[in-house]
């Protein structure tokens, strides 16, 4: 199946879920996760009109970014080490994995040096898995309060990952929990603007994530396949 055929299939599934859950299709954005595919396949993704590209590691994405960065909007999805901030700042329009203050301060410092504001998602470990990154729900609000003091970070949303091994329906409490945290965050007015976005849902569970309010779904295999 071609990338275009997969794209049309995914879009049809999202449209169907939106219809059933009373949402508008344009509320849901697709990020094509290209970390397992080549530069050539990434170019094919862009050729289909999918313009949001997600990657996890700078050393892997570097040749793709250098060749194609002007054609799309790039999202950094993976765990970001503080010493790698200088590599990604200014290149990725969104950082989905802000999960600790040391990283927040480094992002703020590097963004200030460039004279830019960096769009970030606060990553929350809703499921509590030891293998997952993200701030715990218990520590979330104090963390958000601290981040709100930084002048070159704009928190556009929250991000989480559901356990891979769960059946799609079993991921629902994870996605519902993230939406609840976002709503509480806005009720508390921690930021001087509304935090609207929810980055949640991957190839195996994006239908449920969309039902629960996802505004960004991160799709790899179901959309672009896997080459290595």
PDB file of C-alpha atoms in Angstrom, residues 43-208:
ATOM      1  CA  UNK A  43       9.655  13.094   0.798  1.00  0.00           C
ATOM      2  CA  UNK A  44       6.773  10.904  -0.426  1.00  0.00           C
ATOM      3  CA  UNK A  45       4.884  11.790   2.777  1.00  0.00           C
ATOM      4  CA  UNK A  46       5.293  15.499   2.044  1.00  0.00           C
ATOM      5  CA  UNK A  47       4.220  14.913  -1.557  1.00  0.00           C
ATOM      6  CA  UNK A  48       0.851  13.589  -0.331  1.00  0.00           C
ATOM      7  CA  UNK A  49       0.156  16.895   1.397  1.00  0.00           C
ATOM      8  CA  UNK A  50       0.964  15.677   4.918  1.00  0.00           C
ATOM      9  CA  UNK A  51       3.086  18.575   6.104  1.00  0.00           C
ATOM     10  CA  UNK A  52       3.621  17.765   9.790  1.00  0.00           C
ATOM     11  CA  UNK A  53       6.668  15.531  10.271  1.00  0.00           C
ATOM     12  CA  UNK A  54       7.577  13.942  13.616  1.00  0.00           C
ATOM     13  CA  UNK A  55      11.021  12.650  14.593  1.00  0.00           C
ATOM     14  CA  UNK A  56      12.645  11.396  17.800  1.00  0.00           C
ATOM     15  CA  UNK A  57      16.421  11.862  17.531  1.00  0.00           C
ATOM     16  CA  UNK A  58      18.408  14.681  15.971  1.00  0.00           C
ATOM     17  CA  UNK A  59      21.229  12.437  14.755  1.00  0.00           C
ATOM     18  CA  UNK A  60      18.688  10.368  12.792  1.00  0.00           C
ATOM     19  CA  UNK A  61      16.602  13.226  11.405  1.00  0.00           C
ATOM     20  CA  UNK A  62      19.513  15.536  10.484  1.00  0.00           C
ATOM     21  CA  UNK A  63      19.856  14.476   6.798  1.00  0.00           C
ATOM     22  CA  UNK A  64      16.072  14.530   6.314  1.00  0.00           C
ATOM     23  CA  UNK A  65      15.742  17.932   7.947  1.00  0.00           C
ATOM     24  CA  UNK A  66      18.595  19.403   5.923  1.00  0.00           C
ATOM     25  CA  UNK A  67      17.049  18.180   2.665  1.00  0.00           C
ATOM     26  CA  UNK A  68      13.363  18.782   3.361  1.00  0.00           C
ATOM     27  CA  UNK A  69      12.886  21.212   6.243  1.00  0.00           C
ATOM     28  CA  UNK A  70      11.515  24.038   4.108  1.00  0.00           C
ATOM     29  CA  UNK A  71       8.664  21.832   2.915  1.00  0.00           C
ATOM     30  CA  UNK A  72       7.052  20.916   6.212  1.00  0.00           C
ATOM     31  CA  UNK A  73       6.501  21.689   9.870  1.00  0.00           C
ATOM     32  CA  UNK A  74       8.773  19.616  12.096  1.00  0.00           C
ATOM     33  CA  UNK A  75       7.837  18.190  15.481  1.00  0.00           C
ATOM     34  CA  UNK A  76      10.367  16.807  17.972  1.00  0.00           C
ATOM     35  CA  UNK A  77       8.646  13.885  19.703  1.00  0.00           C
ATOM     36  CA  UNK A  78      11.362  11.978  21.530  1.00  0.00           C
ATOM     37  CA  UNK A  79      13.017  12.347  24.901  1.00  0.00           C
ATOM     38  CA  UNK A  80      15.218  15.418  24.614  1.00  0.00           C
ATOM     39  CA  UNK A  81      18.527  15.477  26.464  1.00  0.00           C
ATOM     40  CA  UNK A  82      19.470  18.903  27.754  1.00  0.00           C
ATOM     41  CA  UNK A  83      22.780  18.880  25.858  1.00  0.00           C
ATOM     42  CA  UNK A  84      20.910  18.267  22.572  1.00  0.00           C
ATOM     43  CA  UNK A  85      18.674  21.358  22.863  1.00  0.00           C
ATOM     44  CA  UNK A  86      21.139  23.406  20.823  1.00  0.00           C
ATOM     45  CA  UNK A  87      20.691  20.971  17.910  1.00  0.00           C
ATOM     46  CA  UNK A  88      16.906  21.150  17.734  1.00  0.00           C
ATOM     47  CA  UNK A  89      16.059  24.678  18.876  1.00  0.00           C
ATOM     48  CA  UNK A  90      14.877  26.840  15.995  1.00  0.00           C
ATOM     49  CA  UNK A  91      14.540  23.832  13.682  1.00  0.00           C
ATOM     50  CA  UNK A  92      11.467  22.164  15.165  1.00  0.00           C
ATOM     51  CA  UNK A  93       8.276  24.208  15.397  1.00  0.00           C
ATOM     52  CA  UNK A  94       7.034  22.067  18.300  1.00  0.00           C
ATOM     53  CA  UNK A  95       8.722  20.145  21.117  1.00  0.00           C
ATOM     54  CA  UNK A  96       6.324  17.477  22.406  1.00  0.00           C
ATOM     55  CA  UNK A  97       8.467  16.169  25.262  1.00  0.00           C
ATOM     56  CA  UNK A  98       9.014  18.894  27.867  1.00  0.00           C
ATOM     57  CA  UNK A  99       9.059  16.863  31.073  1.00  0.00           C
ATOM     58  CA  UNK A 100      11.494  18.463  33.567  1.00  0.00           C
ATOM     59  CA  UNK A 101      12.706  21.879  34.683  1.00  0.00           C
ATOM     60  CA  UNK A 102      16.324  21.413  33.615  1.00  0.00           C
ATOM     61  CA  UNK A 103      15.093  20.939  30.052  1.00  0.00           C
ATOM     62  CA  UNK A 104      12.643  23.843  30.316  1.00  0.00           C
ATOM     63  CA  UNK A 105      15.375  26.201  31.486  1.00  0.00           C
ATOM     64  CA  UNK A 106      17.743  25.146  28.707  1.00  0.00           C
ATOM     65  CA  UNK A 107      15.032  25.537  26.066  1.00  0.00           C
ATOM     66  CA  UNK A 108      14.206  28.971  27.464  1.00  0.00           C
ATOM     67  CA  UNK A 109      17.866  30.005  27.497  1.00  0.00           C
ATOM     68  CA  UNK A 110      18.539  28.850  23.935  1.00  0.00           C
ATOM     69  CA  UNK A 111      15.273  30.369  22.648  1.00  0.00           C
ATOM     70  CA  UNK A 112      16.160  33.687  24.300  1.00  0.00           C
ATOM     71  CA  UNK A 113      19.562  33.655  22.591  1.00  0.00           C
ATOM     72  CA  UNK A 114      17.819  33.188  19.223  1.00  0.00           C
ATOM     73  CA  UNK A 115      15.126  35.734  20.021  1.00  0.00           C
ATOM     74  CA  UNK A 116      12.326  33.218  19.499  1.00  0.00           C
ATOM     75  CA  UNK A 117       9.492  31.606  21.432  1.00  0.00           C
ATOM     76  CA  UNK A 118       9.407  27.803  21.366  1.00  0.00           C
ATOM     77  CA  UNK A 119       6.095  25.918  21.287  1.00  0.00           C
ATOM     78  CA  UNK A 120       6.116  23.075  23.790  1.00  0.00           C
ATOM     79  CA  UNK A 121       3.844  20.297  24.972  1.00  0.00           C
ATOM     80  CA  UNK A 122       4.200  19.284  28.612  1.00  0.00           C
ATOM     81  CA  UNK A 123       4.686  15.506  28.629  1.00  0.00           C
ATOM     82  CA  UNK A 124       2.699  13.741  31.351  1.00  0.00           C
ATOM     83  CA  UNK A 125       3.126  10.099  32.334  1.00  0.00           C
ATOM     84  CA  UNK A 126      -0.571   9.406  32.899  1.00  0.00           C
ATOM     85  CA  UNK A 127      -0.169   5.613  32.906  1.00  0.00           C
ATOM     86  CA  UNK A 128       2.557   5.665  35.570  1.00  0.00           C
ATOM     87  CA  UNK A 129       4.744   3.206  33.658  1.00  0.00           C
ATOM     88  CA  UNK A 130       8.366   3.220  34.805  1.00  0.00           C
ATOM     89  CA  UNK A 131       9.507   2.945  31.190  1.00  0.00           C
ATOM     90  CA  UNK A 132       7.698   6.124  30.115  1.00  0.00           C
ATOM     91  CA  UNK A 133       9.037   9.640  30.352  1.00  0.00           C
ATOM     92  CA  UNK A 134       6.891  12.500  31.564  1.00  0.00           C
ATOM     93  CA  UNK A 135       6.020  14.344  34.733  1.00  0.00           C
ATOM     94  CA  UNK A 136       3.617  12.525  37.051  1.00  0.00           C
ATOM     95  CA  UNK A 137       0.042  13.809  37.353  1.00  0.00           C
ATOM     96  CA  UNK A 138       0.784  14.564  41.035  1.00  0.00           C
ATOM     97  CA  UNK A 139       3.702  16.832  40.109  1.00  0.00           C
ATOM     98  CA  UNK A 140       2.057  18.324  37.044  1.00  0.00           C
ATOM     99  CA  UNK A 141       0.612  21.564  38.419  1.00  0.00           C
ATOM    100  CA  UNK A 142       3.751  22.631  40.363  1.00  0.00           C
ATOM    101  CA  UNK A 143       5.749  21.876  37.210  1.00  0.00           C
ATOM    102  CA  UNK A 144       3.393  23.940  35.072  1.00  0.00           C
ATOM    103  CA  UNK A 145       3.650  26.815  37.561  1.00  0.00           C
ATOM    104  CA  UNK A 146       7.434  26.811  37.237  1.00  0.00           C
ATOM    105  CA  UNK A 147       7.341  26.625  33.436  1.00  0.00           C
ATOM    106  CA  UNK A 148       4.911  29.551  33.350  1.00  0.00           C
ATOM    107  CA  UNK A 149       7.687  31.807  34.697  1.00  0.00           C
ATOM    108  CA  UNK A 150       9.853  31.241  31.608  1.00  0.00           C
ATOM    109  CA  UNK A 151       9.425  33.948  29.006  1.00  0.00           C
ATOM    110  CA  UNK A 152      10.532  32.145  25.822  1.00  0.00           C
ATOM    111  CA  UNK A 153       8.432  28.997  26.160  1.00  0.00           C
ATOM    112  CA  UNK A 154       4.819  28.870  25.024  1.00  0.00           C
ATOM    113  CA  UNK A 155       2.954  25.837  26.317  1.00  0.00           C
ATOM    114  CA  UNK A 156       0.502  24.990  23.557  1.00  0.00           C
ATOM    115  CA  UNK A 157      -0.675  21.662  24.948  1.00  0.00           C
ATOM    116  CA  UNK A 158      -0.089  18.406  26.823  1.00  0.00           C
ATOM    117  CA  UNK A 159       1.308  15.132  25.511  1.00  0.00           C
ATOM    118  CA  UNK A 160       1.142  11.531  26.706  1.00  0.00           C
ATOM    119  CA  UNK A 161       1.793   8.000  25.524  1.00  0.00           C
ATOM    120  CA  UNK A 162      -0.508   5.109  26.363  1.00  0.00           C
ATOM    121  CA  UNK A 163       0.919   1.656  27.143  1.00  0.00           C
ATOM    122  CA  UNK A 164       1.673  -0.156  23.869  1.00  0.00           C
ATOM    123  CA  UNK A 165       0.408  -3.512  25.040  1.00  0.00           C
ATOM    124  CA  UNK A 166      -3.113  -2.389  25.823  1.00  0.00           C
ATOM    125  CA  UNK A 167      -6.053  -3.001  23.557  1.00  0.00           C
ATOM    126  CA  UNK A 168      -7.133   0.294  22.001  1.00  0.00           C
ATOM    127  CA  UNK A 169     -10.225   0.611  24.189  1.00  0.00           C
ATOM    128  CA  UNK A 170      -8.165   0.107  27.354  1.00  0.00           C
ATOM    129  CA  UNK A 171      -6.161   3.260  26.554  1.00  0.00           C
ATOM    130  CA  UNK A 172      -9.223   5.454  27.040  1.00  0.00           C
ATOM    131  CA  UNK A 173      -8.559   6.344  30.724  1.00  0.00           C
ATOM    132  CA  UNK A 174      -5.062   7.544  29.783  1.00  0.00           C
ATOM    133  CA  UNK A 175      -6.358   9.912  27.110  1.00  0.00           C
ATOM    134  CA  UNK A 176      -9.265  11.019  29.273  1.00  0.00           C
ATOM    135  CA  UNK A 177      -6.834  11.751  32.091  1.00  0.00           C
ATOM    136  CA  UNK A 178      -4.711  13.999  29.892  1.00  0.00           C
ATOM    137  CA  UNK A 179      -7.751  15.926  28.697  1.00  0.00           C
ATOM    138  CA  UNK A 180      -8.854  16.394  32.313  1.00  0.00           C
ATOM    139  CA  UNK A 181      -5.441  17.794  33.264  1.00  0.00           C
ATOM    140  CA  UNK A 182      -5.556  20.238  30.373  1.00  0.00           C
ATOM    141  CA  UNK A 183      -9.012  21.417  31.401  1.00  0.00           C
ATOM    142  CA  UNK A 184      -7.930  21.837  35.031  1.00  0.00           C
ATOM    143  CA  UNK A 185      -4.823  23.717  33.887  1.00  0.00           C
ATOM    144  CA  UNK A 186      -7.005  26.226  32.076  1.00  0.00           C
ATOM    145  CA  UNK A 187      -9.402  26.520  35.023  1.00  0.00           C
ATOM    146  CA  UNK A 188      -6.463  27.441  37.253  1.00  0.00           C
ATOM    147  CA  UNK A 189      -5.214  30.096  34.759  1.00  0.00           C
ATOM    148  CA  UNK A 190      -1.604  29.063  35.296  1.00  0.00           C
ATOM    149  CA  UNK A 191      -0.722  30.457  31.866  1.00  0.00           C
ATOM    150  CA  UNK A 192      -1.952  33.851  30.623  1.00  0.00           C
ATOM    151  CA  UNK A 193      -3.556  32.145  27.616  1.00  0.00           C
ATOM    152  CA  UNK A 194      -5.644  29.063  26.943  1.00  0.00           C
ATOM    153  CA  UNK A 195      -3.733  25.803  26.510  1.00  0.00           C
ATOM    154  CA  UNK A 196      -5.723  24.048  23.798  1.00  0.00           C
ATOM    155  CA  UNK A 197      -3.765  21.133  22.319  1.00  0.00           C
ATOM    156  CA  UNK A 198      -3.645  17.423  23.179  1.00  0.00           C
ATOM    157  CA  UNK A 199      -0.894  15.348  21.552  1.00  0.00           C
ATOM    158  CA  UNK A 200      -2.038  11.772  22.081  1.00  0.00           C
ATOM    159  CA  UNK A 201      -2.778   8.682  20.039  1.00  0.00           C
ATOM    160  CA  UNK A 202      -0.501   6.528  17.892  1.00  0.00           C
ATOM    161  CA  UNK A 203      -0.988   3.888  15.222  1.00  0.00           C
ATOM    162  CA  UNK A 204      -2.687   1.357  17.494  1.00  0.00           C
ATOM    163  CA  UNK A 205      -4.973   3.638  19.467  1.00  0.00           C
ATOM    164  CA  UNK A 206      -5.550   6.917  17.613  1.00  0.00           C
ATOM    165  CA  UNK A 207      -9.279   6.264  17.077  1.00  0.00           C
ATOM    166  CA  UNK A 208      -9.854   6.245  20.847  1.00  0.00           C
TER     167      UNK A 208
END
